[in-house]
CSV table of N, CA and C in Angstrom, one decimal:
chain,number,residue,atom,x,y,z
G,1,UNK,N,54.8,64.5,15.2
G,1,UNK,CA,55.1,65.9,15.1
G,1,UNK,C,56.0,66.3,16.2
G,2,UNK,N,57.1,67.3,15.9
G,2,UNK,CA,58.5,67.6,16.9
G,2,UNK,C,57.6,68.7,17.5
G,3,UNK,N,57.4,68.7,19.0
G,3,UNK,CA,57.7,69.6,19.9
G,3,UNK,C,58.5,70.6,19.7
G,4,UNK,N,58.0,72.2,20.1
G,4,UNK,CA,58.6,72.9,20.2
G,4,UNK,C,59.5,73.0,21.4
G,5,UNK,N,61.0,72.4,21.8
G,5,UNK,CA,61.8,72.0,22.8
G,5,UNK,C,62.5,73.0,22.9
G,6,UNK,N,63.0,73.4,24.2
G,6,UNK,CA,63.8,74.7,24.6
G,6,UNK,C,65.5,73.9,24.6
G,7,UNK,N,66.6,74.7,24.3
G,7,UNK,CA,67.7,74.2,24.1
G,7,UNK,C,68.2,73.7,25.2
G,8,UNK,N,68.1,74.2,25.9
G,8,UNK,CA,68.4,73.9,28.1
G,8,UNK,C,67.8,72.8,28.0
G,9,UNK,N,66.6,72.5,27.6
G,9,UNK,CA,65.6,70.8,28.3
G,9,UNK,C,66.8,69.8,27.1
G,10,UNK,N,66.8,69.9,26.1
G,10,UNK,CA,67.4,68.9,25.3
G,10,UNK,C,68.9,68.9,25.9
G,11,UNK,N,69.8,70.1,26.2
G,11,UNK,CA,71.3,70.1,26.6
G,11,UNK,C,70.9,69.2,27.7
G,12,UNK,N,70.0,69.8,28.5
G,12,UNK,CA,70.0,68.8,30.3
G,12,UNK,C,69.4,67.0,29.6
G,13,UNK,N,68.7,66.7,28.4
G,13,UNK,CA,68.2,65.5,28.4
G,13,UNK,C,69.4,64.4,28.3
G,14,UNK,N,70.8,65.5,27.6
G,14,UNK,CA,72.1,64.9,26.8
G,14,UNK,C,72.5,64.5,28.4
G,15,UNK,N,72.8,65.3,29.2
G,15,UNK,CA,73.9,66.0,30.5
G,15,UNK,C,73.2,64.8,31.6
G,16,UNK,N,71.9,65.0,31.9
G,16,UNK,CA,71.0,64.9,33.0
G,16,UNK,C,69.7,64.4,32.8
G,17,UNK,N,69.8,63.3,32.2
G,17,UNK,CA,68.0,62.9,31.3
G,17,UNK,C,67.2,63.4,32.4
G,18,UNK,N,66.8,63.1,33.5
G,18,UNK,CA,65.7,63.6,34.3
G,18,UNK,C,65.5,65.1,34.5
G,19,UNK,N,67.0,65.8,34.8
G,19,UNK,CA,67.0,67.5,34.3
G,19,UNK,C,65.8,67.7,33.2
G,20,UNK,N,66.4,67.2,32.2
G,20,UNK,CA,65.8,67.1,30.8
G,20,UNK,C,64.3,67.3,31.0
G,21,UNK,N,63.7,66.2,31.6
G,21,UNK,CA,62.3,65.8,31.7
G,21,UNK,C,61.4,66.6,32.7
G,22,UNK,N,62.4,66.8,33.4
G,22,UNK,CA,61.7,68.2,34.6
G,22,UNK,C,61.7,69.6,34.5
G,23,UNK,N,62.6,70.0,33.6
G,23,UNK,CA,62.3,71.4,32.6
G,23,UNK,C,61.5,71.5,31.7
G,24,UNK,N,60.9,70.1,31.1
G,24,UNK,CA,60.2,70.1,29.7
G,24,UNK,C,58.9,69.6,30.4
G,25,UNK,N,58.8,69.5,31.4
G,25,UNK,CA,57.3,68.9,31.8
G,25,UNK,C,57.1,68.5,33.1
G,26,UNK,N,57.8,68.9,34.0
G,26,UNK,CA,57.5,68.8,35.5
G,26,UNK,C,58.0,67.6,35.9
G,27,UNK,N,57.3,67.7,37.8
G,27,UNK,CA,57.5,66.3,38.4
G,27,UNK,C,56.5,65.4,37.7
G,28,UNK,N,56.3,64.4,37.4
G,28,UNK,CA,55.3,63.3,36.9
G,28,UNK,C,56.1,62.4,36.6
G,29,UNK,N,54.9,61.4,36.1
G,29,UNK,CA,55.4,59.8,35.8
G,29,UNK,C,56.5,59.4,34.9
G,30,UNK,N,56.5,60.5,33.9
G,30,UNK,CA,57.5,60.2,32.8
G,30,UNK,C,59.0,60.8,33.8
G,31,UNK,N,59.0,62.0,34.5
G,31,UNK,CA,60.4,62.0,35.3
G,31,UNK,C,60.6,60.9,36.0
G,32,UNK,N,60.0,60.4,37.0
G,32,UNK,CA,60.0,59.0,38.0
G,32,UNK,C,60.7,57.7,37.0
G,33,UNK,N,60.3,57.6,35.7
G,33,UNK,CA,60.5,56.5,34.3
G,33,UNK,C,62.1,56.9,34.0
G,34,UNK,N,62.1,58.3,33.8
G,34,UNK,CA,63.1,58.7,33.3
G,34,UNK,C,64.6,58.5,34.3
G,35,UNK,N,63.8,58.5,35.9
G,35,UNK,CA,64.9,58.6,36.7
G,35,UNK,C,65.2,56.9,36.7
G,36,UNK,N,64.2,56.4,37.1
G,36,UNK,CA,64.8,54.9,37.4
G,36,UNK,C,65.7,54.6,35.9
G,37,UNK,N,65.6,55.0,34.4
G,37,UNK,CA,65.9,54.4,33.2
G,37,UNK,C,67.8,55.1,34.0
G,38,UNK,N,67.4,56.1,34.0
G,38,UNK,CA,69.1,56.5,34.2
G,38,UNK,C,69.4,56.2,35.1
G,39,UNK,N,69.3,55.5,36.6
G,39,UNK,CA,69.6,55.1,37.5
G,39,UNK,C,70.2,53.6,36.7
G,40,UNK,N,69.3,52.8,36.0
G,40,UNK,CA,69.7,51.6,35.8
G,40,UNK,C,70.9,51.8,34.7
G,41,UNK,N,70.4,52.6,33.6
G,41,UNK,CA,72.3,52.8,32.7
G,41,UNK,C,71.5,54.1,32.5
G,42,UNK,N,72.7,54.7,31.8
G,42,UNK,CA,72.5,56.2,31.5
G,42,UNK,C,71.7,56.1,29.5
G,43,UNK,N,72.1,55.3,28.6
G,43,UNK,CA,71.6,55.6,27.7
G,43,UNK,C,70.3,55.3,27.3
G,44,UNK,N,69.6,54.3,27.7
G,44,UNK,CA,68.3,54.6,27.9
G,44,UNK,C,66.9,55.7,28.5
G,45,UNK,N,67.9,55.8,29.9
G,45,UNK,CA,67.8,57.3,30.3
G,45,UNK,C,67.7,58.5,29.1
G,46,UNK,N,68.3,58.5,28.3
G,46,UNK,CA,68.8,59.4,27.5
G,46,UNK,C,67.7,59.4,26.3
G,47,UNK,N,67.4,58.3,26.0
G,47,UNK,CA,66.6,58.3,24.5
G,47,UNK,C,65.1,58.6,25.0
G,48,UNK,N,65.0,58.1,26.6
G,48,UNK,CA,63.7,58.6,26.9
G,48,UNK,C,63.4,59.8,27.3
G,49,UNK,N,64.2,60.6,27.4
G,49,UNK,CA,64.3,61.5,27.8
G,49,UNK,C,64.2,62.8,26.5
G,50,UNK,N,64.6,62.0,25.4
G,50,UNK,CA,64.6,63.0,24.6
G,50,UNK,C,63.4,62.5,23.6
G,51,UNK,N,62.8,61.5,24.0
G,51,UNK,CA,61.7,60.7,23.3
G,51,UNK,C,60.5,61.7,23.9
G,52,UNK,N,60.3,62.0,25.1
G,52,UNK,CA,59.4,62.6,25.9
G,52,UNK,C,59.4,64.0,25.7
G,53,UNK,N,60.9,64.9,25.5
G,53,UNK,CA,60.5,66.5,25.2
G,53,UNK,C,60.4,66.3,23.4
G,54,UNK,N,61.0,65.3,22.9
G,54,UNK,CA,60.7,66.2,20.9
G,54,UNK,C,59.2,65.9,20.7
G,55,UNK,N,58.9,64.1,21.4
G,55,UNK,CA,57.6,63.5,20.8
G,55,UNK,C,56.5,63.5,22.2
G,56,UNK,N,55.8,64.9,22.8
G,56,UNK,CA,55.3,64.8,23.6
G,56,UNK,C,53.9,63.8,23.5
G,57,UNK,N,53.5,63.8,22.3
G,57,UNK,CA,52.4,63.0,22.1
G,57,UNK,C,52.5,61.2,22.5
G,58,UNK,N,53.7,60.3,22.5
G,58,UNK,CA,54.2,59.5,23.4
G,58,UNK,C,53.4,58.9,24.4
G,59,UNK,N,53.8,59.7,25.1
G,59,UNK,CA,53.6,60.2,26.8
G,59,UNK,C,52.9,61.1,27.1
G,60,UNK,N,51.5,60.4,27.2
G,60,UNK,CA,50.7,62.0,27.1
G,60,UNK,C,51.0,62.1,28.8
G,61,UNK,N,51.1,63.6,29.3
G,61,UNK,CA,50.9,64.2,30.5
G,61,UNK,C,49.9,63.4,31.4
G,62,UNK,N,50.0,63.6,32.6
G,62,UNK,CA,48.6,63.0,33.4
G,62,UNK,C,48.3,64.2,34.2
Protein backbone atom coordinates (compact mmCIF):
# COMPACT_ATOMS: atom_id res chain seq x y z
CA UNK A 1 0.00 0.00 0.00
CA UNK A 2 1.45 3.76 -1.33
CA UNK A 3 1.95 6.16 1.54
CA UNK A 4 0.41 9.19 1.60
CA UNK A 5 3.94 11.27 0.43
CA UNK A 6 4.24 15.02 0.42
CA UNK A 7 5.67 16.40 -3.03
CA UNK A 8 8.83 18.18 -1.25
CA UNK A 9 9.89 14.60 0.53
CA UNK A 10 9.64 12.74 -3.01
CA UNK A 11 11.26 16.11 -5.07
CA UNK A 12 14.09 16.06 -2.08
CA UNK A 13 14.18 11.91 -2.41
CA UNK A 14 14.94 12.73 -6.49
CA UNK A 15 17.46 16.01 -5.52
CA UNK A 16 18.81 14.78 -2.01
CA UNK A 17 17.75 11.04 -1.04
CA UNK A 18 18.57 11.66 2.72
CA UNK A 19 16.54 15.33 2.45
CA UNK A 20 13.97 12.93 1.19
CA UNK A 21 14.11 10.56 4.17
CA UNK A 22 14.33 13.29 6.82
CA UNK A 23 11.22 15.21 5.81
CA UNK A 24 9.22 11.91 5.43
CA UNK A 25 10.39 10.46 8.79
CA UNK A 26 13.03 12.07 10.78
CA UNK A 27 16.58 11.39 12.11
CA UNK A 28 16.67 7.35 12.33
CA UNK A 29 18.15 4.31 10.88
CA UNK A 30 16.60 4.39 7.62
CA UNK A 31 18.26 8.23 7.10
CA UNK A 32 21.77 6.92 8.51
CA UNK A 33 21.06 3.76 5.46
CA UNK A 34 19.92 6.28 3.21
CA UNK A 35 23.02 8.57 3.78
CA UNK A 36 25.82 6.01 3.59
CA UNK A 37 23.64 4.33 0.13
CA UNK A 38 24.19 7.95 -1.32
CA UNK A 39 27.48 8.59 -0.09
CA UNK A 40 28.60 5.27 -1.79
CA UNK A 41 26.68 6.18 -5.41
CA UNK A 42 23.76 8.33 -5.63
CA UNK A 43 21.27 5.80 -7.38
CA UNK A 44 20.79 3.46 -4.81
CA UNK A 45 20.51 6.31 -2.50
CA UNK A 46 17.63 7.24 -4.59
CA UNK A 47 15.51 3.98 -4.83
CA UNK A 48 15.86 3.77 -1.07
CA UNK A 49 14.90 6.68 -0.44
CA UNK A 50 11.88 6.57 -2.29
CA UNK A 51 11.33 2.87 -1.33
CA UNK A 52 11.07 4.27 2.38
CA UNK A 53 8.58 7.44 1.82
CA UNK A 54 5.93 5.49 -0.89
CA UNK A 55 6.31 1.88 0.96
CA UNK A 56 6.60 2.82 4.69
CA UNK A 57 5.61 -0.58 5.74
CA UNK A 58 9.33 -1.77 4.42
CA UNK A 59 11.07 -0.14 7.03
CA UNK A 60 9.07 -0.04 9.86
CA UNK A 61 10.08 3.09 12.09
CA UNK A 62 11.92 2.24 15.40
Amino acid sequence: MLANASPAALIAAILLPPLGIYLARGIGPAFWIGTVLTVLFWVPGILFALAVILRPDLLARA
